[in-house]
Amino acid sequence: MSNPLYQRHVISIADLTRHDLETVIATAQQLKREPRTDLLKDKVVASCFFEASTRTRLSFETAVQRLGGTVIGFDDGGNTSLAKKGETMADSVRIITSYVDAFVMRHPKDGAARLASENSSVPVINGGDGSNQHPSQTLLDLFTIHETQGKLDGLTLAFVGDLKYGRTVHSLAQALALFNCKFYFIAPEALAMPDYICEQLDAHGIEYQLAASIEEVVPELDILYMTRVQKERFDETEFQHLKSKYKLDASMLEGAKPNLKVLHPLPRIDEIATDVDATPHAYYFQQAQNGVFARQALLALVLNETV
Amino acid sequence: MMEHTLKVEALANGTVIDHIPAGQGRRILKLFRMSESGERIYIGFNLPSRRTGKKDLIKVENITFTPAQANQLALFAPNATVNVIENFKVKEKLTLGVPDTVDGMLTCPNSNCITATEPVETSFRVSEKEGEVRLKCKYCEKTFARDAFAQLR
Ligand SMILES: [Zn+2]
């Protein structure tokens, strides 16, 4: 029986079922334990970054090469002749996808990956489309949470920082809504979780609460997911005041359960003090490394009937 | 005077859209690109209405509204009536229901949406929550209230 992602596009977390998510997690786990260098043998994968994103690109390209595939592509669409000649994105995608077995893309416009998938003869994997979706980030987060907790069901998580503009936390909350988790949202009022995400949680009957500080919820948490509050969104005094409130240091983790892990999509600036790095709770660097395994799993699944 | 014109110009064949909320008529004309058809169109704005005080009314000659078009109309004028006229008689009264999707008619209000720069037909999924119609863009996945489309086109 072929796996549920075989020859499918991976555009939005909302397209994936609980079974799809579990398949990716199990495959990532398997590939981390026993590396496979044959799963993309003789496969060529396009890695087309219409907008630069070094971290995501290197992670995807490492994943392809670890599985024995080869990569073609570009790292900044603005520098390509495609952009200079004014070809539509749809046409560029139609041509490039006729050369390759899978198409990984990042694009500054919302919805670019969906449009690309409609013009592609091979699976399209969305590596981020504007402020919309970044499913491989969500999958690596889910894989990491599963790896550290042994399960996804029934966990208690806190999301801290910019919950309004952070697509990472939106997609993660959407995905975890399928696993009956409980959430705390800790954010300045101006950066609160948007209504449409809260409505989706309501629709799934998911329990969530707003909390005023990290300390008051730490003892209950399995996962503390930190994000950065961007300076540009506030005036200077307001920002200085806020910053301290949404900043984590080691002393705040004293009452934590032993299994609590701190995650962050990186790069961090100063919202996680470096003294947290030495605690057993820090897991953000392993999380970044897991990005390669999650992306290996995605590529392996869309290009192999069975893995 | 407009009302008078409308009364005398009976329609031989075409479609009459009546009971459009006053102020929505112009938008409907644009949305359905009626003036591009080249057919004769009679338009009445702010006509007296017993039900709502004022209404807009549109008559288009030789164009027959499909049930799908009538449903799209329902988004902007849920209480409008659509009568298909054949040989001076009402051949069919179309009932309006909110459609599942609206394709190729609306511009996405999100200026960073890929549909703003690529030559592609827009597509929105329609949902209703607490009586309010909302549309979700197939591409950027953002959801908008009906009024978000008011300023466009
Ligand atoms: Zn859109």
Coordinates of C-alpha atoms and ligand atoms in Angstrom, one line a residue:
Chain A
M1 CA 0.0 0.0 0.0
S2 CA 1.4 3.4 -0.9
N3 CA 2.0 6.0 1.8
P4 CA -0.6 8.7 2.0
L5 CA 1.8 11.4 0.8
Y6 CA 3.1 9.7 -2.3
Q7 CA 3.2 12.1 -5.3
R8 CA 1.2 14.7 -3.3
H9 CA 1.9 18.4 -3.0
V10 CA 2.7 19.7 0.5
I11 CA 1.4 23.2 0.5
S12 CA -0.5 23.9 3.7
I13 CA -0.8 22.2 7.1
A14 CA -4.6 22.4 6.7
D15 CA -4.3 19.9 3.8
L16 CA -2.8 17.2 6.1
T17 CA -4.8 14.8 8.1
R18 CA -3.7 13.4 11.5
H19 CA -2.6 10.2 9.7
D20 CA -0.5 12.2 7.3
L21 CA 1.2 14.0 10.1
E22 CA 1.9 10.8 12.0
T23 CA 3.3 9.2 8.9
V24 CA 5.8 12.1 8.5
I25 CA 6.8 12.0 12.1
A26 CA 7.3 8.2 12.1
T27 CA 9.4 8.4 8.9
A28 CA 11.6 11.3 10.3
Q29 CA 12.1 9.2 13.4
Q30 CA 13.1 6.2 11.3
L31 CA 15.5 8.2 9.2
K32 CA 17.1 9.8 12.2
R33 CA 17.7 6.4 13.7
E34 CA 18.8 4.6 10.5
P35 CA 20.0 7.0 7.8
R36 CA 19.1 5.9 4.2
T37 CA 21.2 7.1 1.3
D38 CA 19.2 5.4 -1.4
L39 CA 15.7 6.9 -1.1
L40 CA 16.3 9.7 -3.6
K41 CA 18.8 7.8 -5.7
D42 CA 18.6 9.0 -9.3
K43 CA 16.2 11.8 -8.3
V44 CA 16.7 15.4 -9.1
V45 CA 15.0 17.9 -6.8
A46 CA 14.6 21.6 -7.6
S47 CA 15.3 24.0 -4.8
C48 CA 13.9 27.3 -6.0
F49 CA 14.1 30.2 -3.6
F50 CA 12.3 33.2 -5.1
E51 CA 13.2 34.9 -1.8
A52 CA 16.4 34.2 0.1
S53 CA 16.1 32.0 3.2
T54 CA 19.5 30.5 3.9
R55 CA 18.5 28.3 6.9
T56 CA 15.5 26.7 5.2
R57 CA 17.4 26.2 1.9
L58 CA 20.4 24.6 3.5
S59 CA 18.2 22.3 5.5
F60 CA 16.2 21.2 2.4
E61 CA 19.3 20.8 0.3
T62 CA 21.1 18.8 3.0
A63 CA 18.0 16.5 3.2
V64 CA 18.1 15.8 -0.5
Q65 CA 21.8 15.0 -0.5
R66 CA 21.6 12.8 2.6
L67 CA 19.0 10.7 0.8
G68 CA 21.3 10.3 -2.3
G69 CA 19.5 12.8 -4.5
T70 CA 20.8 15.8 -6.4
V71 CA 19.7 19.4 -6.2
I72 CA 19.3 22.1 -8.9
G73 CA 18.0 25.6 -8.2
F74 CA 18.7 29.1 -7.1
D75 CA 19.0 30.8 -3.8
D76 CA 17.5 34.2 -4.6
G77 CA 14.9 34.6 -7.3
G78 CA 15.6 38.3 -7.7
N79 CA 19.0 37.5 -9.2
T80 CA 17.8 35.1 -11.8
S81 CA 17.0 35.8 -15.4
L82 CA 13.5 34.6 -14.7
A83 CA 12.8 37.7 -12.7
K84 CA 14.7 40.0 -15.1
K85 CA 12.8 38.7 -18.2
G86 CA 9.5 39.1 -16.5
E87 CA 8.2 35.6 -17.0
T88 CA 5.2 34.7 -14.9
M89 CA 5.9 32.5 -11.9
A90 CA 3.5 29.9 -13.2
D91 CA 5.5 29.6 -16.5
S92 CA 8.8 29.3 -14.6
V93 CA 7.3 26.6 -12.5
R94 CA 5.9 24.7 -15.5
I95 CA 9.3 24.6 -17.1
I96 CA 11.4 23.8 -14.1
T97 CA 9.1 21.1 -12.9
S98 CA 9.4 19.4 -16.3
Y99 CA 13.1 18.8 -15.5
V100 CA 12.9 17.4 -12.0
D101 CA 11.2 14.9 -9.7
A102 CA 10.1 17.3 -7.0
F103 CA 10.0 21.0 -6.6
V104 CA 10.9 22.8 -3.3
M105 CA 10.1 26.5 -3.3
R106 CA 10.0 29.6 -1.2
H107 CA 8.3 32.7 -2.4
P108 CA 7.5 36.2 -0.9
K109 CA 3.9 36.1 -2.0
D110 CA 1.1 34.5 0.0
G111 CA -0.4 31.6 -2.0
A112 CA 2.5 31.2 -4.4
A113 CA 3.0 27.5 -3.6
R114 CA -0.6 26.7 -4.2
L115 CA -0.5 28.4 -7.6
A116 CA 2.8 26.6 -8.4
S117 CA 1.2 23.2 -7.5
E118 CA -1.5 23.9 -10.1
N119 CA 1.2 24.3 -12.8
S120 CA 3.4 21.4 -11.8
S121 CA 3.6 17.9 -13.0
V122 CA 5.6 16.8 -9.9
P123 CA 5.1 17.2 -6.2
V124 CA 5.6 20.8 -4.9
I125 CA 6.9 21.3 -1.4
N126 CA 6.2 24.7 0.2
G127 CA 9.2 26.1 1.9
G128 CA 7.3 29.2 2.9
D129 CA 5.0 31.4 1.0
G130 CA 4.9 35.0 2.3
S131 CA 3.2 35.2 5.7
N132 CA 1.0 32.2 4.9
Q133 CA 2.4 28.7 5.4
H134 CA 5.6 27.0 6.1
P135 CA 4.6 23.3 6.6
S136 CA 8.1 21.8 6.8
Q137 CA 8.7 24.0 9.9
T138 CA 5.5 22.8 11.5
L139 CA 6.5 19.2 10.7
L140 CA 9.9 19.6 12.3
D141 CA 8.2 21.1 15.3
L142 CA 5.8 18.2 15.6
F143 CA 8.6 15.7 15.1
T144 CA 10.6 17.4 17.9
I145 CA 7.7 17.6 20.3
H146 CA 7.0 13.9 19.6
E147 CA 10.6 13.0 20.1
T148 CA 10.9 14.8 23.4
Q149 CA 7.5 13.7 24.8
G150 CA 7.0 10.3 23.2
K151 CA 3.5 11.4 22.1
L152 CA 1.5 14.4 20.8
D153 CA -1.8 13.7 22.4
G154 CA -2.9 15.5 25.5
L155 CA 0.2 17.8 25.9
T156 CA 0.2 21.2 27.5
L157 CA 2.0 23.9 25.6
A158 CA 2.6 27.6 26.0
F159 CA 3.3 29.9 23.1
V160 CA 5.1 33.0 24.0
G161 CA 5.9 36.3 22.2
D162 CA 4.5 37.4 18.8
L163 CA 1.5 35.2 18.3
K164 CA -0.1 37.6 15.8
Y165 CA 2.4 37.7 12.9
G166 CA 4.2 34.4 13.7
R167 CA 3.0 32.0 11.1
T168 CA 5.0 29.3 12.9
V169 CA 2.8 29.3 15.9
H170 CA -0.4 29.5 13.8
S171 CA 0.4 26.4 11.9
L172 CA 1.6 24.5 14.9
A173 CA -1.5 25.3 16.9
Q174 CA -3.6 24.3 13.9
A175 CA -1.8 20.9 13.6
L176 CA -1.8 20.2 17.4
A177 CA -5.6 20.9 17.4
L178 CA -5.8 17.4 15.8
F179 CA -4.1 15.9 18.9
N180 CA -6.2 17.4 21.7
C181 CA -3.5 19.5 23.3
K182 CA -4.0 22.3 25.8
F183 CA -2.6 25.8 25.1
Y184 CA -1.5 28.9 27.0
F185 CA -1.0 32.0 25.0
I186 CA 1.4 34.6 26.5
A187 CA 1.6 37.7 24.3
P188 CA 1.3 41.5 24.4
E189 CA -2.3 42.4 23.6
A190 CA -1.2 44.0 20.3
L191 CA 0.4 40.6 19.2
A192 CA -2.4 38.3 20.5
M193 CA -3.3 35.0 18.7
P194 CA -5.6 36.0 15.8
D195 CA -9.3 35.2 15.9
Y196 CA -9.3 32.8 13.0
I197 CA -6.9 30.5 14.8
C198 CA -8.9 30.7 18.1
E199 CA -12.0 29.9 16.0
Q200 CA -10.4 26.8 14.6
L201 CA -9.4 25.7 18.1
D202 CA -13.0 26.3 19.2
A203 CA -14.2 24.2 16.3
H204 CA -12.0 21.3 17.6
G205 CA -13.1 21.9 21.2
I206 CA -9.5 22.7 22.2
E207 CA -8.9 24.2 25.6
Y208 CA -6.8 27.4 25.5
Q209 CA -6.2 30.2 28.0
L210 CA -4.4 33.6 28.0
A211 CA -1.7 33.9 30.6
A212 CA 0.0 37.0 31.9
S213 CA 3.4 35.6 32.5
I214 CA 5.6 32.6 31.7
E215 CA 6.4 31.8 35.4
E216 CA 2.7 31.2 36.4
V217 CA 2.3 28.4 33.8
V218 CA 5.7 26.8 33.8
P219 CA 4.9 24.0 36.3
E220 CA 2.2 22.7 34.1
L221 CA 4.0 22.7 30.8
D222 CA 5.4 20.0 28.6
I223 CA 6.5 22.4 25.8
L224 CA 7.4 26.1 26.1
Y225 CA 7.5 27.5 22.6
M226 CA 9.2 30.9 22.4
T227 CA 9.1 33.4 19.6
R228 CA 10.6 36.8 19.1
V229 CA 8.7 40.0 19.7
Q230 CA 10.0 42.3 16.9
K231 CA 11.2 45.7 17.9
E232 CA 9.7 47.3 14.7
R233 CA 6.2 46.7 16.0
F234 CA 6.5 49.0 19.0
D235 CA 7.9 52.3 20.1
E236 CA 11.1 52.2 22.0
T237 CA 9.8 52.6 25.6
E238 CA 7.0 50.2 25.0
F239 CA 9.4 47.7 23.6
Q240 CA 11.8 47.9 26.5
H241 CA 9.0 47.3 28.9
L242 CA 7.5 44.4 26.9
K243 CA 10.8 42.7 26.1
S244 CA 11.5 41.8 29.8
K245 CA 8.1 40.2 30.1
Y246 CA 8.5 37.9 27.1
K247 CA 12.1 36.9 27.8
L248 CA 13.1 33.6 29.3
D249 CA 16.0 33.0 31.6
A250 CA 17.1 29.8 33.5
S251 CA 15.8 30.9 36.9
M252 CA 12.2 31.0 35.5
L253 CA 12.4 27.3 34.7
E254 CA 13.0 26.2 38.3
G255 CA 9.5 24.8 39.0
A256 CA 9.3 23.0 35.6
K257 CA 8.5 19.4 35.1
P258 CA 11.6 17.3 34.1
N259 CA 10.1 16.6 30.7
L260 CA 9.6 20.3 29.8
K261 CA 11.4 21.4 26.6
V262 CA 11.9 24.9 25.4
L263 CA 11.6 25.3 21.6
H264 CA 12.2 28.3 19.3
P265 CA 12.0 28.5 15.5
L266 CA 15.4 30.4 15.6
P267 CA 17.1 32.8 15.1
R268 CA 16.8 33.9 18.7
I269 CA 18.0 37.3 19.6
D270 CA 17.7 37.8 23.3
E271 CA 14.3 36.4 24.1
I272 CA 16.0 33.2 25.5
A273 CA 19.0 34.1 27.7
T274 CA 22.1 32.0 27.0
D275 CA 22.0 30.6 30.6
V276 CA 19.0 28.5 29.4
D277 CA 21.2 26.7 26.9
A278 CA 22.9 24.7 29.7
T279 CA 19.6 23.5 31.3
P280 CA 18.2 20.1 30.5
H281 CA 15.1 22.0 29.1
A282 CA 16.9 23.6 26.2
Y283 CA 16.0 21.8 22.9
Y284 CA 16.0 24.5 20.2
F285 CA 19.3 23.5 18.6
Q286 CA 18.2 19.9 18.4
Q287 CA 15.0 21.2 16.9
A288 CA 16.9 23.0 14.2
Q289 CA 18.8 19.9 13.4
N290 CA 15.6 17.9 13.3
G291 CA 14.6 20.1 10.4
V292 CA 16.8 18.0 8.1
F293 CA 15.1 14.8 9.2
A294 CA 11.6 16.2 8.9
R295 CA 12.5 17.4 5.4
Q296 CA 14.1 14.1 4.5
A297 CA 10.9 12.4 5.6
L298 CA 8.8 14.7 3.4
L299 CA 10.9 14.2 0.3
A300 CA 11.2 10.5 0.9
L301 CA 7.4 10.1 1.2
V302 CA 6.4 12.1 -1.8
L303 CA 8.9 10.4 -4.0
N304 CA 8.6 6.7 -2.8
E305 CA 5.5 4.6 -2.7
T306 CA 6.8 2.9 0.4
V307 CA 9.6 4.0 2.8
Chain B
M1 CA -37.7 60.0 -14.5
M2 CA -35.6 56.9 -14.4
E3 CA -38.6 55.1 -12.8
H4 CA -40.8 56.2 -15.7
T5 CA -38.3 55.0 -18.2
L6 CA -38.1 51.6 -16.6
K7 CA -41.8 51.3 -16.6
V8 CA -42.1 52.1 -20.3
E9 CA -39.2 50.0 -21.4
A10 CA -40.6 46.5 -21.0
L11 CA -38.0 43.8 -21.5
A12 CA -38.6 41.4 -24.4
N13 CA -35.9 39.0 -23.4
G14 CA -33.3 39.1 -20.7
T15 CA -33.0 39.3 -16.9
V16 CA -34.5 41.6 -14.3
I17 CA -32.7 42.0 -11.0
D18 CA -35.0 43.7 -8.5
H19 CA -34.9 44.6 -4.8
I20 CA -31.1 45.2 -4.8
P21 CA -30.2 47.1 -1.6
A22 CA -29.8 50.8 -2.6
G23 CA -26.1 51.4 -3.2
Q24 CA -25.3 47.9 -4.2
G25 CA -26.5 48.1 -7.8
R26 CA -23.3 49.8 -9.1
R27 CA -21.2 47.1 -7.5
I28 CA -23.2 44.3 -9.0
L29 CA -22.9 45.9 -12.5
K30 CA -19.2 45.9 -12.1
L31 CA -18.9 42.4 -10.6
F32 CA -20.8 40.8 -13.4
R33 CA -19.1 43.0 -16.0
M34 CA -22.5 43.7 -17.4
S35 CA -21.6 46.8 -19.4
E36 CA -18.9 44.7 -21.2
S37 CA -21.7 42.6 -22.8
G38 CA -22.6 45.3 -25.3
E39 CA -26.3 44.6 -24.6
R40 CA -28.7 47.3 -23.5
I41 CA -28.9 47.8 -19.7
Y42 CA -31.5 49.8 -17.8
I43 CA -30.5 50.8 -14.3
G44 CA -32.4 52.4 -11.6
F45 CA -30.8 53.7 -8.4
N46 CA -32.6 54.6 -5.2
L47 CA -36.0 53.7 -6.5
P48 CA -38.8 53.7 -3.9
S49 CA -39.4 50.3 -2.3
R50 CA -42.2 49.3 -0.1
R51 CA -40.0 46.8 1.7
T52 CA -36.8 48.7 2.4
G53 CA -37.5 52.3 1.5
K54 CA -35.0 52.5 -1.4
K55 CA -33.7 49.9 -3.8
D56 CA -31.7 49.5 -7.0
L57 CA -32.9 47.7 -10.0
I58 CA -31.1 46.4 -13.1
K59 CA -32.5 45.1 -16.4
V60 CA -30.3 43.5 -18.9
E61 CA -31.5 42.7 -22.4
N62 CA -30.8 39.3 -24.0
I63 CA -28.7 38.0 -21.2
T64 CA -30.0 35.1 -19.2
F65 CA -28.7 34.7 -15.7
T66 CA -27.7 31.2 -14.7
P67 CA -28.5 29.8 -11.3
A68 CA -24.7 29.9 -10.5
Q69 CA -24.6 33.6 -11.3
A70 CA -27.7 34.2 -9.2
N71 CA -26.0 32.5 -6.3
Q72 CA -23.0 34.8 -6.7
L73 CA -25.3 37.7 -6.7
A74 CA -26.7 36.4 -3.4
L75 CA -23.4 37.3 -1.7
F76 CA -24.0 41.0 -2.2
A77 CA -27.8 41.2 -2.4
P78 CA -29.3 38.3 -0.5
N79 CA -32.8 39.6 -0.8
A80 CA -32.7 40.5 -4.5
T81 CA -35.0 38.8 -6.9
V82 CA -33.9 37.5 -10.3
N83 CA -36.5 37.0 -13.0
V84 CA -35.6 35.6 -16.4
I85 CA -37.8 37.2 -19.1
E86 CA -38.7 35.5 -22.4
N87 CA -41.1 37.1 -24.8
F88 CA -42.2 39.8 -22.3
K89 CA -43.1 37.1 -19.8
V90 CA -41.4 35.9 -16.6
K91 CA -40.1 32.5 -17.7
E92 CA -38.3 31.7 -14.5
K93 CA -37.8 33.2 -11.0
L94 CA -34.3 32.2 -9.8
T95 CA -34.0 31.5 -6.1
L96 CA -30.8 32.9 -4.5
G97 CA -28.7 30.7 -2.3
V98 CA -25.2 31.5 -1.0
P99 CA -22.7 29.7 -3.3
D100 CA -20.0 27.3 -2.1
T101 CA -17.3 29.1 -4.1
V102 CA -16.9 32.4 -6.0
D103 CA -14.5 32.0 -8.9
G104 CA -13.0 34.6 -11.1
M105 CA -15.2 37.5 -9.9
L106 CA -13.6 39.1 -6.9
T107 CA -10.1 40.6 -6.3
C108 CA -8.4 39.3 -3.2
P109 CA -8.2 42.1 -0.6
N110 CA -4.8 40.9 0.5
S111 CA -2.3 43.0 -1.5
N112 CA 0.5 40.4 -0.9
C113 CA -1.7 37.6 -2.4
I114 CA -0.1 35.9 -5.4
T115 CA -3.3 36.5 -7.4
A116 CA -2.4 40.3 -7.4
T117 CA 0.6 39.7 -9.6
E118 CA 0.1 36.4 -11.5
P119 CA -2.5 36.0 -14.2
V120 CA -4.7 33.6 -12.4
E121 CA -8.5 33.4 -11.7
T122 CA -9.2 34.1 -8.0
S123 CA -11.2 31.6 -6.0
F124 CA -12.9 32.0 -2.7
R125 CA -14.6 29.4 -0.4
V126 CA -17.7 30.8 1.1
S127 CA -18.8 30.1 4.7
E128 CA -21.3 31.6 7.0
K129 CA -20.7 32.2 10.7
E130 CA -23.4 33.7 12.9
G131 CA -25.2 34.9 9.8
E132 CA -22.1 36.7 8.4
V133 CA -20.8 35.6 5.1
R134 CA -17.1 35.1 4.9
L135 CA -14.8 34.2 2.0
K136 CA -11.5 32.4 2.2
C137 CA -9.0 32.8 -0.6
K138 CA -7.9 29.5 -2.1
Y139 CA -4.3 30.9 -2.6
C140 CA -3.3 33.1 0.4
E141 CA -5.7 31.2 2.7
K142 CA -6.9 34.4 4.3
T143 CA -10.5 34.9 5.3
F144 CA -12.4 38.1 4.7
A145 CA -15.8 39.5 5.6
R146 CA -18.0 40.3 2.6
D147 CA -17.5 44.0 3.1
A148 CA -13.7 43.7 2.6
F149 CA -14.5 43.5 -1.1
A150 CA -16.5 46.7 -1.1
Q151 CA -13.7 49.0 -2.1
L152 CA -12.4 46.8 -4.9
R153 CA -12.7 47.0 -8.7
Ligands
ZN1 ZN -5.6 35.8 -1.6

